């Protein structure tokens, strides 16, 4: 997502804050991707997916030859010779199950990312409120100084006017 599209979600925020949020978003997205990739690789290793895929690929190239037990389980429509009455072999995870698991993993990652971005946004809002309060205090202090200087200038002008008139009267 480009920064322009990202900034549309925060129309009333200062560009520096939106840019900072976008950088955090990109970092978070990178961390989530690497975490999901590592988790995916662990799951694939746990279920020996690469071995099963190699067996399946081998069985695809040698359709006339015997296939491994794992490949038979992963191939729909095959029957297990050892199963009673030619019952279908137990199958590995179907495409739908894998796609559903991927959707759940993506949704989980997006929810984590959204929660992190909401936390970051809340921190940015608190910082903005704190800075706004500091700015208001400083503006108030400046206004007090200006008022004081205006009184001093008025007093000095009166003294100046009196000193101009005074020599003429004496």
PDB file of C-alpha atoms in Angstrom:
ATOM      1  CA  UNK A   1       0.000   0.000   0.000  1.00  0.00           C
ATOM      2  CA  UNK A   2       1.557   3.316  -1.018  1.00  0.00           C
ATOM      3  CA  UNK A   3       1.868   6.098   1.544  1.00  0.00           C
ATOM      4  CA  UNK A   4      -0.739   8.213  -0.289  1.00  0.00           C
ATOM      5  CA  UNK A   5      -3.362   5.494   0.066  1.00  0.00           C
ATOM      6  CA  UNK A   6      -2.330   4.935   3.697  1.00  0.00           C
ATOM      7  CA  UNK A   7      -2.633   8.649   4.476  1.00  0.00           C
ATOM      8  CA  UNK A   8      -6.258   8.640   3.262  1.00  0.00           C
ATOM      9  CA  UNK A   9      -7.144   6.715   6.428  1.00  0.00           C
ATOM     10  CA  UNK A  10      -5.799   9.602   8.552  1.00  0.00           C
ATOM     11  CA  UNK A  11      -7.047  12.767   6.796  1.00  0.00           C
ATOM     12  CA  UNK A  12      -6.890  15.050   9.848  1.00  0.00           C
ATOM     13  CA  UNK A  13      -3.421  14.053  11.024  1.00  0.00           C
ATOM     14  CA  UNK A  14      -0.192  15.889  10.385  1.00  0.00           C
ATOM     15  CA  UNK A  15       1.897  14.433   7.541  1.00  0.00           C
ATOM     16  CA  UNK A  16       4.878  13.755   9.824  1.00  0.00           C
ATOM     17  CA  UNK A  17       2.716  11.615  12.100  1.00  0.00           C
ATOM     18  CA  UNK A  18       1.177   9.796   9.130  1.00  0.00           C
ATOM     19  CA  UNK A  19       4.658   9.175   7.697  1.00  0.00           C
ATOM     20  CA  UNK A  20       5.813   7.795  11.043  1.00  0.00           C
ATOM     21  CA  UNK A  21       2.731   5.577  11.252  1.00  0.00           C
ATOM     22  CA  UNK A  22       3.375   4.366   7.712  1.00  0.00           C
ATOM     23  CA  UNK A  23       6.954   3.426   8.603  1.00  0.00           C
ATOM     24  CA  UNK A  24       5.693   1.523  11.652  1.00  0.00           C
ATOM     25  CA  UNK A  25       3.071  -0.131   9.438  1.00  0.00           C
ATOM     26  CA  UNK A  26       5.750  -1.285   6.975  1.00  0.00           C
ATOM     27  CA  UNK A  27       7.972  -2.593   9.780  1.00  0.00           C
ATOM     28  CA  UNK A  28       5.065  -4.407  11.397  1.00  0.00           C
ATOM     29  CA  UNK A  29       4.016  -5.888   8.091  1.00  0.00           C
ATOM     30  CA  UNK A  30       7.563  -7.151   7.520  1.00  0.00           C
ATOM     31  CA  UNK A  31       7.676  -8.718  10.982  1.00  0.00           C
ATOM     32  CA  UNK A  32       4.280 -10.346  10.511  1.00  0.00           C
ATOM     33  CA  UNK A  33       5.308 -11.717   7.124  1.00  0.00           C
ATOM     34  CA  UNK A  34       8.535 -13.193   8.473  1.00  0.00           C
ATOM     35  CA  UNK A  35       6.673 -14.662  11.469  1.00  0.00           C
ATOM     36  CA  UNK A  36       4.011 -16.200   9.208  1.00  0.00           C
ATOM     37  CA  UNK A  37       6.651 -17.552   6.840  1.00  0.00           C
ATOM     38  CA  UNK A  38       8.541 -19.168   9.725  1.00  0.00           C
ATOM     39  CA  UNK A  39       5.320 -20.638  11.126  1.00  0.00           C
ATOM     40  CA  UNK A  40       4.351 -21.926   7.681  1.00  0.00           C
ATOM     41  CA  UNK A  41       7.745 -23.584   7.250  1.00  0.00           C
ATOM     42  CA  UNK A  42       7.446 -25.214  10.689  1.00  0.00           C
ATOM     43  CA  UNK A  43       4.001 -26.584   9.829  1.00  0.00           C
ATOM     44  CA  UNK A  44       5.242 -27.874   6.473  1.00  0.00           C
ATOM     45  CA  UNK A  45       8.175 -29.583   8.178  1.00  0.00           C
ATOM     46  CA  UNK A  46       5.909 -31.045  10.878  1.00  0.00           C
ATOM     47  CA  UNK A  47       3.600 -32.622   8.298  1.00  0.00           C
ATOM     48  CA  UNK A  48       6.512 -33.542   5.982  1.00  0.00           C
ATOM     49  CA  UNK A  49       4.894 -31.640   3.109  1.00  0.00           C
ATOM     50  CA  UNK A  50       8.066 -31.442   0.954  1.00  0.00           C
ATOM     51  CA  UNK A  51       8.510 -35.241   1.143  1.00  0.00           C
ATOM     52  CA  UNK A  52       4.881 -35.822   0.287  1.00  0.00           C
ATOM     53  CA  UNK A  53       5.055 -33.412  -2.628  1.00  0.00           C
ATOM     54  CA  UNK A  54       8.155 -35.168  -3.978  1.00  0.00           C
ATOM     55  CA  UNK A  55       6.353 -38.504  -3.682  1.00  0.00           C
ATOM     56  CA  UNK A  56       3.299 -37.073  -5.359  1.00  0.00           C
ATOM     57  CA  UNK A  57       5.386 -35.588  -8.149  1.00  0.00           C
ATOM     58  CA  UNK A  58       7.163 -38.904  -8.605  1.00  0.00           C
ATOM     59  CA  UNK A  59       3.848 -40.725  -8.771  1.00  0.00           C
ATOM     60  CA  UNK A  60       2.597 -38.241 -11.330  1.00  0.00           C
ATOM     61  CA  UNK A  61       5.585 -38.927 -13.595  1.00  0.00           C
ATOM     62  CA  UNK A  62       5.346 -42.694 -13.085  1.00  0.00           C
ATOM     63  CA  UNK A  63       1.598 -43.243 -13.215  1.00  0.00           C
ATOM     64  CA  UNK A  64       2.051 -46.850 -14.327  1.00  0.00           C
ATOM     65  CA  UNK A  65       4.501 -47.664 -11.527  1.00  0.00           C
ATOM     66  CA  UNK A  66       3.841 -48.187  -7.831  1.00  0.00           C
ATOM     67  CA  UNK A  67       3.342 -45.130  -5.666  1.00  0.00           C
ATOM     68  CA  UNK A  68       4.367 -44.536  -2.103  1.00  0.00           C
ATOM     69  CA  UNK A  69       1.939 -44.778   0.790  1.00  0.00           C
ATOM     70  CA  UNK A  70       2.153 -41.012   1.430  1.00  0.00           C
ATOM     71  CA  UNK A  71       1.497 -40.244  -2.211  1.00  0.00           C
ATOM     72  CA  UNK A  72      -1.453 -42.632  -2.172  1.00  0.00           C
ATOM     73  CA  UNK A  73      -2.897 -40.794   0.807  1.00  0.00           C
ATOM     74  CA  UNK A  74      -2.477 -37.454  -0.960  1.00  0.00           C
ATOM     75  CA  UNK A  75      -3.934 -38.665  -4.262  1.00  0.00           C
ATOM     76  CA  UNK A  76      -7.751 -38.521  -4.290  1.00  0.00           C
ATOM     77  CA  UNK A  77      -9.554 -41.544  -5.678  1.00  0.00           C
ATOM     78  CA  UNK A  78      -6.761 -44.055  -4.942  1.00  0.00           C
ATOM     79  CA  UNK A  79      -7.519 -47.035  -2.776  1.00  0.00           C
ATOM     80  CA  UNK A  80      -5.238 -48.523  -0.226  1.00  0.00           C
ATOM     81  CA  UNK A  81      -4.401 -52.133  -0.987  1.00  0.00           C
ATOM     82  CA  UNK A  82      -4.030 -52.918   2.714  1.00  0.00           C
ATOM     83  CA  UNK A  83      -7.351 -51.355   3.671  1.00  0.00           C
ATOM     84  CA  UNK A  84     -10.252 -53.736   4.219  1.00  0.00           C
ATOM     85  CA  UNK A  85     -12.669 -54.064   1.305  1.00  0.00           C
ATOM     86  CA  UNK A  86     -10.725 -51.580  -0.826  1.00  0.00           C
ATOM     87  CA  UNK A  87     -11.736 -48.588   1.300  1.00  0.00           C
ATOM     88  CA  UNK A  88     -10.282 -45.282   0.153  1.00  0.00           C
ATOM     89  CA  UNK A  89      -6.966 -44.383   1.705  1.00  0.00           C
ATOM     90  CA  UNK A  90      -6.904 -41.635   4.293  1.00  0.00           C
ATOM     91  CA  UNK A  91      -6.115 -38.414   2.527  1.00  0.00           C
ATOM     92  CA  UNK A  92      -3.849 -35.604   3.624  1.00  0.00           C
ATOM     93  CA  UNK A  93      -5.171 -32.100   3.982  1.00  0.00           C
ATOM     94  CA  UNK A  94      -7.343 -31.087   1.043  1.00  0.00           C
ATOM     95  CA  UNK A  95      -6.818 -27.949  -0.979  1.00  0.00           C
ATOM     96  CA  UNK A  96      -9.830 -26.363   0.695  1.00  0.00           C
ATOM     97  CA  UNK A  97      -8.419 -27.075   4.149  1.00  0.00           C
ATOM     98  CA  UNK A  98      -5.062 -25.588   3.195  1.00  0.00           C
ATOM     99  CA  UNK A  99      -6.714 -22.518   1.666  1.00  0.00           C
ATOM    100  CA  UNK A 100      -8.893 -22.122   4.751  1.00  0.00           C
ATOM    101  CA  UNK A 101      -5.827 -22.379   7.002  1.00  0.00           C
ATOM    102  CA  UNK A 102      -4.044 -19.773   4.882  1.00  0.00           C
ATOM    103  CA  UNK A 103      -7.068 -17.447   5.110  1.00  0.00           C
ATOM    104  CA  UNK A 104      -7.158 -17.878   8.879  1.00  0.00           C
ATOM    105  CA  UNK A 105      -3.417 -17.207   9.135  1.00  0.00           C
ATOM    106  CA  UNK A 106      -3.729 -14.081   6.973  1.00  0.00           C
ATOM    107  CA  UNK A 107      -6.723 -12.879   8.987  1.00  0.00           C
ATOM    108  CA  UNK A 108      -4.862 -13.489  12.230  1.00  0.00           C
ATOM    109  CA  UNK A 109      -1.849 -11.578  10.908  1.00  0.00           C
ATOM    110  CA  UNK A 110      -4.069  -8.701   9.770  1.00  0.00           C
ATOM    111  CA  UNK A 111      -5.808  -8.582  13.149  1.00  0.00           C
ATOM    112  CA  UNK A 112      -2.448  -8.482  14.918  1.00  0.00           C
ATOM    113  CA  UNK A 113      -1.285  -5.763  12.558  1.00  0.00           C
ATOM    114  CA  UNK A 114      -4.494  -3.784  13.091  1.00  0.00           C
ATOM    115  CA  UNK A 115      -4.134  -4.042  16.873  1.00  0.00           C
ATOM    116  CA  UNK A 116      -0.529  -2.884  16.657  1.00  0.00           C
ATOM    117  CA  UNK A 117      -1.483   0.022  14.398  1.00  0.00           C
ATOM    118  CA  UNK A 118      -4.315   0.999  16.735  1.00  0.00           C
ATOM    119  CA  UNK A 119      -1.847   1.033  19.643  1.00  0.00           C
ATOM    120  CA  UNK A 120       0.559   3.131  17.601  1.00  0.00           C
ATOM    121  CA  UNK A 121      -2.249   5.485  16.600  1.00  0.00           C
ATOM    122  CA  UNK A 122      -3.308   5.842  20.245  1.00  0.00           C
ATOM    123  CA  UNK A 123       0.285   6.667  21.234  1.00  0.00           C
ATOM    124  CA  UNK A 124       0.459   9.222  18.425  1.00  0.00           C
ATOM    125  CA  UNK A 125      -2.803  10.793  19.583  1.00  0.00           C
ATOM    126  CA  UNK A 126      -1.553  10.998  23.166  1.00  0.00           C
ATOM    127  CA  UNK A 127       1.659  12.602  21.919  1.00  0.00           C
ATOM    128  CA  UNK A 128      -0.341  15.031  19.789  1.00  0.00           C
ATOM    129  CA  UNK A 129      -2.545  15.949  22.776  1.00  0.00           C
ATOM    130  CA  UNK A 130       0.497  16.454  25.000  1.00  0.00           C
ATOM    131  CA  UNK A 131       2.211  18.614  22.377  1.00  0.00           C
ATOM    132  CA  UNK A 132      -0.989  20.607  21.813  1.00  0.00           C
ATOM    133  CA  UNK A 133      -1.244  21.274  25.550  1.00  0.00           C
ATOM    134  CA  UNK A 134       2.405  22.373  25.661  1.00  0.00           C
ATOM    135  CA  UNK A 135       1.833  24.655  22.670  1.00  0.00           C
ATOM    136  CA  UNK A 136      -1.231  26.204  24.321  1.00  0.00           C
ATOM    137  CA  UNK A 137       0.762  26.847  27.512  1.00  0.00           C
ATOM    138  CA  UNK A 138       3.572  28.471  25.532  1.00  0.00           C
ATOM    139  CA  UNK A 139       1.139  30.619  23.563  1.00  0.00           C
ATOM    140  CA  UNK A 140      -0.460  31.731  26.816  1.00  0.00           C
ATOM    141  CA  UNK A 141       2.967  32.613  28.240  1.00  0.00           C
ATOM    142  CA  UNK A 142       3.821  34.586  25.097  1.00  0.00           C
ATOM    143  CA  UNK A 143       0.508  36.458  25.322  1.00  0.00           C
ATOM    144  CA  UNK A 144       1.257  37.378  28.949  1.00  0.00           C
ATOM    145  CA  UNK A 145       4.700  38.649  27.951  1.00  0.00           C
ATOM    146  CA  UNK A 146       3.178  40.677  25.102  1.00  0.00           C
ATOM    147  CA  UNK A 147       0.603  42.184  27.480  1.00  0.00           C
ATOM    148  CA  UNK A 148       3.342  43.085  29.971  1.00  0.00           C
ATOM    149  CA  UNK A 149       5.482  44.685  27.260  1.00  0.00           C
ATOM    150  CA  UNK A 150       2.493  46.625  25.958  1.00  0.00           C
ATOM    151  CA  UNK A 151       1.943  48.080  29.442  1.00  0.00           C
ATOM    152  CA  UNK A 152       5.635  48.945  29.714  1.00  0.00           C
ATOM    153  CA  UNK A 153       5.578  50.587  26.289  1.00  0.00           C
ATOM    154  CA  UNK A 154       2.480  52.572  27.274  1.00  0.00           C
ATOM    155  CA  UNK A 155       4.162  53.710  30.514  1.00  0.00           C
ATOM    156  CA  UNK A 156       7.372  54.645  28.690  1.00  0.00           C
ATOM    157  CA  UNK A 157       5.379  56.581  26.086  1.00  0.00           C
ATOM    158  CA  UNK A 158       3.579  58.501  28.820  1.00  0.00           C
ATOM    159  CA  UNK A 159       6.899  59.321  30.499  1.00  0.00           C
ATOM    160  CA  UNK A 160       8.329  60.391  27.143  1.00  0.00           C
ATOM    161  CA  UNK A 161       5.311  62.609  26.436  1.00  0.00           C
ATOM    162  CA  UNK A 162       5.581  64.170  29.916  1.00  0.00           C
ATOM    163  CA  UNK A 163       9.304  64.858  29.477  1.00  0.00           C
ATOM    164  CA  UNK A 164       8.646  66.616  26.183  1.00  0.00           C
ATOM    165  CA  UNK A 165       5.980  68.828  27.696  1.00  0.00           C
ATOM    166  CA  UNK A 166       7.753  69.470  31.018  1.00  0.00           C
ATOM    167  CA  UNK A 167      10.705  71.557  29.728  1.00  0.00           C
ATOM    168  CA  UNK A 168       8.245  73.922  28.039  1.00  0.00           C
ATOM    169  CA  UNK A 169       6.381  74.549  31.291  1.00  0.00           C
ATOM    170  CA  UNK A 170       9.414  75.294  33.386  1.00  0.00           C
TER     171      UNK A 170
END
